[in-house]
mmCIF file of C-alpha atoms in Angstrom:
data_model
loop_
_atom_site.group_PDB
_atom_site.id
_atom_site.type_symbol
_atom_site.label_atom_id
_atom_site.label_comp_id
_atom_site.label_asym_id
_atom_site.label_seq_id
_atom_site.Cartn_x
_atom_site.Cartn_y
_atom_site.Cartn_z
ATOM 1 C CA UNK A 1322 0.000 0.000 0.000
ATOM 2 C CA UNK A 1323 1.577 3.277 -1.112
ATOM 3 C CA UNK A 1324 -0.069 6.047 1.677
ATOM 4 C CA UNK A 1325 1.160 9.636 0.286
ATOM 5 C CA UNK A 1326 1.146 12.028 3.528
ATOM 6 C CA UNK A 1327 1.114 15.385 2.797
ATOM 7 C CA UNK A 1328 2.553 18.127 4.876
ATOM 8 C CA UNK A 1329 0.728 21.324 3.392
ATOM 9 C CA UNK A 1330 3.558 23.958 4.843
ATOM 10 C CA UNK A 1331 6.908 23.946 3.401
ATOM 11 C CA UNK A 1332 9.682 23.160 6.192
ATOM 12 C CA UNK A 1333 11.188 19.927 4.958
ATOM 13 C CA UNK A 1334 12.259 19.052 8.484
ATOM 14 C CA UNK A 1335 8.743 19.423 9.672
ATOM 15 C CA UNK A 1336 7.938 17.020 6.584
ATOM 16 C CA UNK A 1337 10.564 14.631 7.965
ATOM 17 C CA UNK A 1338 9.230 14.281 11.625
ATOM 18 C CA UNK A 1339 5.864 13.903 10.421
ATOM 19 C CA UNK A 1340 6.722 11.172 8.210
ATOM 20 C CA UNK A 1341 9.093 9.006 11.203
ATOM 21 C CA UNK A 1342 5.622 9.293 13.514
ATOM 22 C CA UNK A 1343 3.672 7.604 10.253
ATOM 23 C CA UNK A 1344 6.200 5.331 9.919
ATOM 24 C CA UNK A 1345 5.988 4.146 13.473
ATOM 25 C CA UNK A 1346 2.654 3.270 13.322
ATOM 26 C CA UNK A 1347 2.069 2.030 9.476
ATOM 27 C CA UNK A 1348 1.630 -1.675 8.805
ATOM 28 C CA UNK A 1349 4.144 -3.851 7.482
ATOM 29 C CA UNK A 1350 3.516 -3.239 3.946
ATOM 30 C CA UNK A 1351 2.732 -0.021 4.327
ATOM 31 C CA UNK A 1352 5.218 2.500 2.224
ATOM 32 C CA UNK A 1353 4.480 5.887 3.554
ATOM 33 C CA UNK A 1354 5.826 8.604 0.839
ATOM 34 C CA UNK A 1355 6.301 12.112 2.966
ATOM 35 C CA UNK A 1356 5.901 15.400 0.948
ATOM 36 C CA UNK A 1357 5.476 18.829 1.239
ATOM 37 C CA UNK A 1358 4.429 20.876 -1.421
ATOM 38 C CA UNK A 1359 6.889 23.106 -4.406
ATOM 39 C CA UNK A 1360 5.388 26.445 -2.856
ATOM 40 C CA UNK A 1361 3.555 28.140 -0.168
ATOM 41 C CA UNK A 1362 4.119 28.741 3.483
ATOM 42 C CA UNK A 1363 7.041 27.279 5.879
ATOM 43 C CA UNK A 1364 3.959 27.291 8.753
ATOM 44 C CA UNK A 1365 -0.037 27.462 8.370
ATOM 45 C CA UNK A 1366 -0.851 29.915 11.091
ATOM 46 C CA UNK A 1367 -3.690 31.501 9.799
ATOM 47 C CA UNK A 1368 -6.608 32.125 7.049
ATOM 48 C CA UNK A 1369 -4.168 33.504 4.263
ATOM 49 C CA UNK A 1370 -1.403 30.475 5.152
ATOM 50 C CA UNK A 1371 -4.186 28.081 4.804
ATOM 51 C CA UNK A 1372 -5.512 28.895 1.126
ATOM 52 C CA UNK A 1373 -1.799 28.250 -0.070
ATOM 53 C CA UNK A 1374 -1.645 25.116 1.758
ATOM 54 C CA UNK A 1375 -4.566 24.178 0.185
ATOM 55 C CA UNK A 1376 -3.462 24.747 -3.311
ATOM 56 C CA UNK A 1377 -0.447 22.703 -2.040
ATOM 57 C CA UNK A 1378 -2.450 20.152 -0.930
ATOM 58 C CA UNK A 1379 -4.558 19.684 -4.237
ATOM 59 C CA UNK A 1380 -0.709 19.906 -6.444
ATOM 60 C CA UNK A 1381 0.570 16.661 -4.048
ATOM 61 C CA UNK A 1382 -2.376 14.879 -4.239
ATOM 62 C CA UNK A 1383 -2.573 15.544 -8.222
ATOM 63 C CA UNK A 1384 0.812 14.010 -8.181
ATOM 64 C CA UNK A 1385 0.158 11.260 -5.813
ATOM 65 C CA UNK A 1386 -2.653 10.130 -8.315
ATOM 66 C CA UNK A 1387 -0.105 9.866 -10.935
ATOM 67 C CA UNK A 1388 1.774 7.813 -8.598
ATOM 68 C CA UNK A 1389 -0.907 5.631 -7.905
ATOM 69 C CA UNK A 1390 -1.343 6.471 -3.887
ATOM 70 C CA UNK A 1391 -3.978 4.182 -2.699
ATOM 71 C CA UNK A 1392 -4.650 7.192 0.025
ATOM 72 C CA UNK A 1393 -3.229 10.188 1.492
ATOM 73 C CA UNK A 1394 -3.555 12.231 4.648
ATOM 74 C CA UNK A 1395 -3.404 16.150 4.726
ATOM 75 C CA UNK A 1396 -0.790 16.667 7.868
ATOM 76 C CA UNK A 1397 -2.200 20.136 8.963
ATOM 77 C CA UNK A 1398 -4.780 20.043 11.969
ATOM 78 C CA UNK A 1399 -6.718 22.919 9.935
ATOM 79 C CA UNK A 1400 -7.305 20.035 7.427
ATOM 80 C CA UNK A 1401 -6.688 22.341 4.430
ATOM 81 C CA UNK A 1402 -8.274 21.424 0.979
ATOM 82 C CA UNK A 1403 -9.682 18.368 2.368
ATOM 83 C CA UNK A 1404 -12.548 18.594 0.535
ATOM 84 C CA UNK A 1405 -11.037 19.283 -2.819
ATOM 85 C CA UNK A 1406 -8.375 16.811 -2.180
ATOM 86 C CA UNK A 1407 -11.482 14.210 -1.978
ATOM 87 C CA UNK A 1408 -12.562 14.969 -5.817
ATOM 88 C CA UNK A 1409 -9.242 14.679 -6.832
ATOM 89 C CA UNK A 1410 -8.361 11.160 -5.085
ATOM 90 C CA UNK A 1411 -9.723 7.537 -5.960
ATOM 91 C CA UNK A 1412 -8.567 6.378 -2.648
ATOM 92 C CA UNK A 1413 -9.284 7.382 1.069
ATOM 93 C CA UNK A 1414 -8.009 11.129 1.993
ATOM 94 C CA UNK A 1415 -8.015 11.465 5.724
ATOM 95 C CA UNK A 1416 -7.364 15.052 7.354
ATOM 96 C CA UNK A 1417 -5.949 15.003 10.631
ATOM 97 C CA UNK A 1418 -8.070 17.192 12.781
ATOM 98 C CA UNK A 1419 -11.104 15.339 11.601
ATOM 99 C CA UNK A 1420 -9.502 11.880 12.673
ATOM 100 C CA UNK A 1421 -8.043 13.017 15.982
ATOM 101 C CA UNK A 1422 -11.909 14.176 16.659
ATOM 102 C CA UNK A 1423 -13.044 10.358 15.790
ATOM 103 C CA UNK A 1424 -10.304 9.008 17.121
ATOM 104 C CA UNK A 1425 -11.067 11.041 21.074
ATOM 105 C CA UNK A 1426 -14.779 10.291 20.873
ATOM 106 C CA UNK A 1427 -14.057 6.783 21.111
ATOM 107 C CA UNK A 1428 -11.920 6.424 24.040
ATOM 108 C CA UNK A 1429 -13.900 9.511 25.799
ATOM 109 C CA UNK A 1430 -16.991 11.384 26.537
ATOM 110 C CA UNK A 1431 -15.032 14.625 26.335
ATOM 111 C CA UNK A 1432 -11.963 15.631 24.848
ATOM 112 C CA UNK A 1433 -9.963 18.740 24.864
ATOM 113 C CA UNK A 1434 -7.835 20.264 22.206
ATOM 114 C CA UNK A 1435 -3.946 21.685 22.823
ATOM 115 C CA UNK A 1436 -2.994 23.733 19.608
ATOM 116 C CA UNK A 1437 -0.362 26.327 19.195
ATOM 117 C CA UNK A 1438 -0.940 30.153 18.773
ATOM 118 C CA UNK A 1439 -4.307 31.156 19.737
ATOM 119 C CA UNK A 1440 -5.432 32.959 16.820
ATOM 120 C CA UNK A 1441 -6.239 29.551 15.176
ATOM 121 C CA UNK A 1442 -8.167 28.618 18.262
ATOM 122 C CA UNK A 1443 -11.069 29.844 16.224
ATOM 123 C CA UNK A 1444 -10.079 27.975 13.346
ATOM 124 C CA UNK A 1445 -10.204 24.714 15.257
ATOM 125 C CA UNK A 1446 -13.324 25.547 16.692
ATOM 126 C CA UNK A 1447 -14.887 25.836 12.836
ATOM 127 C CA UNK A 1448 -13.749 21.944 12.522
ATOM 128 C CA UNK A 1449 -15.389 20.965 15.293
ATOM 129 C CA UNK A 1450 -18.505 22.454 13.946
ATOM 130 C CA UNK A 1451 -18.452 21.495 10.520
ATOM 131 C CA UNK A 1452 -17.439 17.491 11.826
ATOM 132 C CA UNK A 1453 -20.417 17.465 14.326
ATOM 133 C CA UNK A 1454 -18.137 17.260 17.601
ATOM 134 C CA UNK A 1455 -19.659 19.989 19.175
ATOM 135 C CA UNK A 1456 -20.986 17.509 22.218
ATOM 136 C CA UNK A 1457 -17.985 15.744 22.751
ATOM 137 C CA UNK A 1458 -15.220 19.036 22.269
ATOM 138 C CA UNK A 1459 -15.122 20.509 25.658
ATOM 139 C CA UNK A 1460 -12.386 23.129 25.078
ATOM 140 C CA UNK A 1461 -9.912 24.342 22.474
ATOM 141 C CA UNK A 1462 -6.627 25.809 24.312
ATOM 142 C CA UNK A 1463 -3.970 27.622 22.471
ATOM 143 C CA UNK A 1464 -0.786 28.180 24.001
ATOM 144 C CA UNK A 1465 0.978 30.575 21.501
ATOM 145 C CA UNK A 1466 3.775 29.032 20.673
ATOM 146 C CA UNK A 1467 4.626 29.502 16.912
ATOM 147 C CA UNK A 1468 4.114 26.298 14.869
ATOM 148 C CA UNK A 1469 8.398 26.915 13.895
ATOM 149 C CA UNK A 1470 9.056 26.996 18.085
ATOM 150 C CA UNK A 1471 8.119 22.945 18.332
ATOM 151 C CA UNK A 1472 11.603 22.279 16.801
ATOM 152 C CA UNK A 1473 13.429 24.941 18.946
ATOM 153 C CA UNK A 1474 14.769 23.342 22.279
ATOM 154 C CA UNK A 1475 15.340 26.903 23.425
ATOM 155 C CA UNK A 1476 11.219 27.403 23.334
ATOM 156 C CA UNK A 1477 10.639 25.296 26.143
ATOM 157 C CA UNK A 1478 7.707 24.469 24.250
ATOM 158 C CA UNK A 1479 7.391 20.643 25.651
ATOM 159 C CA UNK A 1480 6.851 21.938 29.194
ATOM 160 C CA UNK A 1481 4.194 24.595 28.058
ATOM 161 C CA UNK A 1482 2.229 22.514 25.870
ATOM 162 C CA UNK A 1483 2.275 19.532 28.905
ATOM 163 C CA UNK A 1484 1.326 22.477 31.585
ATOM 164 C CA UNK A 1485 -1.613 23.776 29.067
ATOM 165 C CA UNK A 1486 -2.784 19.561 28.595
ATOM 166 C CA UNK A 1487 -3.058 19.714 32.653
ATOM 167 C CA UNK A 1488 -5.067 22.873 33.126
ATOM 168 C CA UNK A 1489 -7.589 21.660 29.973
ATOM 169 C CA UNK A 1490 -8.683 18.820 31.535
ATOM 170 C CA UNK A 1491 -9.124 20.162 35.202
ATOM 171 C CA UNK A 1492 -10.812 23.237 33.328
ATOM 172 C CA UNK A 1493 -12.798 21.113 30.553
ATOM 173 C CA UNK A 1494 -13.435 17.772 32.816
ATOM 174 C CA UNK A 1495 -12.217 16.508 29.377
ATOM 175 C CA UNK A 1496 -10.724 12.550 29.205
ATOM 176 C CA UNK A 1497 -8.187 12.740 26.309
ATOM 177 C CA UNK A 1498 -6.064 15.352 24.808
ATOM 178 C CA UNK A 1499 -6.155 15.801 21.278
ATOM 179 C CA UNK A 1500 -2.784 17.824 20.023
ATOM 180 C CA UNK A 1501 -3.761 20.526 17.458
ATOM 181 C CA UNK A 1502 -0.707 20.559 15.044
ATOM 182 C CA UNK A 1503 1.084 17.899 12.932
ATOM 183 C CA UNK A 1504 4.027 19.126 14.142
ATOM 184 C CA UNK A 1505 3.473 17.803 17.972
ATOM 185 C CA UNK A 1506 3.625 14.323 16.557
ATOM 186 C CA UNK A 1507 6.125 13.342 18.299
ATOM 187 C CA UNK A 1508 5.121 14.434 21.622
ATOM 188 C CA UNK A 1509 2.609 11.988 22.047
ATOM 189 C CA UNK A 1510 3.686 9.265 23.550
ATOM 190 C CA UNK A 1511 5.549 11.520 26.768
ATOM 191 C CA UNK A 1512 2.678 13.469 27.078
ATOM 192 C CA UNK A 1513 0.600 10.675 27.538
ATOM 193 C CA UNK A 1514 2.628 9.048 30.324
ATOM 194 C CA UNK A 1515 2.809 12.075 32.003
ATOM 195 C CA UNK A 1516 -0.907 13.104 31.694
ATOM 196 C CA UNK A 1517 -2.400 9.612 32.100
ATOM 197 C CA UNK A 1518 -4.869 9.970 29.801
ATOM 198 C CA UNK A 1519 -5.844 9.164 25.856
ATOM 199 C CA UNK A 1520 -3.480 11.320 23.686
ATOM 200 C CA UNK A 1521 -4.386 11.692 20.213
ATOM 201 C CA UNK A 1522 -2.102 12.578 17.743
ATOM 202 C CA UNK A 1523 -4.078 13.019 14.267
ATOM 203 C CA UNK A 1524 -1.197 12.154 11.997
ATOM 204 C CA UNK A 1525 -0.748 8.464 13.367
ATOM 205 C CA UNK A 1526 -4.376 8.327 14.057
ATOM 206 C CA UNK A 1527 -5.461 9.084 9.967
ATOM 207 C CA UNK A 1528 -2.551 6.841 8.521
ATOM 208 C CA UNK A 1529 -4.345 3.989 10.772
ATOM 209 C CA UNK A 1530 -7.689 5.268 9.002
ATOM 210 C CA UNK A 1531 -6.285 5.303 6.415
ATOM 211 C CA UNK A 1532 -4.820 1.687 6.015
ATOM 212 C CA UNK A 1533 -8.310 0.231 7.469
ATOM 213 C CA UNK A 1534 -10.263 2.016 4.367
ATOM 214 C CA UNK A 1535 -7.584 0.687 1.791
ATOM 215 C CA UNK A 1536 -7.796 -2.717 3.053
ATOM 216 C CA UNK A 1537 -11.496 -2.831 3.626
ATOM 217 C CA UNK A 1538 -11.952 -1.741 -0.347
ATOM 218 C CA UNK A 1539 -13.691 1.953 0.614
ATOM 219 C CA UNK A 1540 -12.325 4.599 -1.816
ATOM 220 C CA UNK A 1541 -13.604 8.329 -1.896
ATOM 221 C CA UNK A 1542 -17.152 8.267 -3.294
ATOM 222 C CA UNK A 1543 -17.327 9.918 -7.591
ATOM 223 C CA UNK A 1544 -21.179 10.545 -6.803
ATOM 224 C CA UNK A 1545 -22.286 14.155 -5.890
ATOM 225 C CA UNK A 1546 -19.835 17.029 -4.614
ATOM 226 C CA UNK A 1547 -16.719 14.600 -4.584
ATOM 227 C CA UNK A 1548 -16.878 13.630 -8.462
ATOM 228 C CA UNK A 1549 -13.983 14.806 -10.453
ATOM 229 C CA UNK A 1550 -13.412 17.806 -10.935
ATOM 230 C CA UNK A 1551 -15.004 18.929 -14.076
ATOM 231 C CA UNK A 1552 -12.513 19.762 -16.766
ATOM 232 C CA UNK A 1553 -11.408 23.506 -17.784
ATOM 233 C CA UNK A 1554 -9.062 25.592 -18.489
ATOM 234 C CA UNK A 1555 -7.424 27.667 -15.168
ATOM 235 C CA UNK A 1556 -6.129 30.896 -15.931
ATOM 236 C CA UNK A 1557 -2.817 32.180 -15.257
ATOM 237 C CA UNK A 1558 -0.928 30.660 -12.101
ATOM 238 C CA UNK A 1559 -3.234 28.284 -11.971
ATOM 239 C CA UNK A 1560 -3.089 26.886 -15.550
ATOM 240 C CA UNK A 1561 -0.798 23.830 -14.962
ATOM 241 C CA UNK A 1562 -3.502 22.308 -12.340
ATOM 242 C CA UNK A 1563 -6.551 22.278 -15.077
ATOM 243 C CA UNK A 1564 -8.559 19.502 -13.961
ATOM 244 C CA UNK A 1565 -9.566 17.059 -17.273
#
């Protein structure tokens, strides 16, 4: 099974760390192919990041057709171009925040979310609303530190992001943690020793999706809104992604 995961910002190290946390998990069998996209923005902070990472998005998975992906994941807990990525693929497309939400409702009545800066707070909060987790989302914390600060040792951002876990689930009376950002990956595991409850880290959650879909048979649906796109010409930067 080829699984293409697709980080939608452009920090190739960020790409790497990802990919080592899907490869963890995957089946034997499994050969996960880690990419970022050839432009956009080295973090996805925000509205504007997010419509280039969703152009990014739909250029990788265009290319991971090609390739003959049997599914891909969009690494990027804002899920960017999810939906477009769905009329583009045969296979399964799993966004992260969607199956971290899945993921928490199963092991808990409640779960709270950890994210970085709190300006996408509200971003997060749209997911949850647009998935149906409204009942079962008890908080969404940021704890502004910069999606680039998770690789910085210097940013002490392990200790914050474990103090802001605590204080969301005595605030929330949430059971599991879900971590808002591809790029907490590998935090996981420590996190979850130290917190002693369910965390959820979407990017190893989806490629598990992911792999259950493919080997159950269940590819993206071609009837209604995620049928191919239909063909036409795109005009100016766009021109090389014409869909036909």
């Amino acid at each position: 099974m080829l699984l293409r995961l697709v980080n939608p910002n452009t920090t190739a190290s960020m790409t790497a760390l990802i990919g080592a946390a899907a490869r963890a998990v995957a089946a034997p069998g499994t050969r996960i192919d880690a990419v970022q996209p050839s432009f956009g923005a080295p973090s996805i902070e925000g509205h504007h990041d997010d419509v280039w990472a969703a152009a990014g998005v739909a250029e990788q998975v265009r290319a991971g057709e090609a390739l003959g992906a049997d599914a891909h994941v969009i690494a990027c807990f804002g899920d960017p171009g999810l939906h477009a990525a769905r009329e583009l693929a045969r296979g399964p497309v799993i966004g992260i925040a969607e199956a971290a939400f899945h993921a928490a409702s199963l092991v808990a009545t409640g779960f709270s979310v950890v994210t970085t800066l709190a300006r996408t707070c509200v971003i997060a909060e749209h997911l949850v609303v647009q998935y149906g987790f409204e009942r079962r989302c008890r908080g969404i914390h940021g704890t502004d530190i910069a999606v680039l600060e998770l690789e910085d040792p210097a940013s002490n951002a392990r200790a914050r992001i474990l103090d802001c876990a605590e204080q969301a689930l005595a605030r929330d009376r949430s059971g599991a943690i879900v971590l808002g950002c591809a790029g907490m990956a590998d935090l996981c595991t420590s996190l979850q020793q130290r917190l002693g409850v369910p965390v959820i880290d979407g990017v190893t959650v989806a490629v598990k999706l992911a792999e259950s879909l493919v080997s159950l048979g269940l590819g993206t649906s071609k009837r209604g809104d995620y049928a191919a796109p239909l063909p036409k010409p795109y005009a100016g930067l766009a021109a090389p992604y014409s869909p036909g």
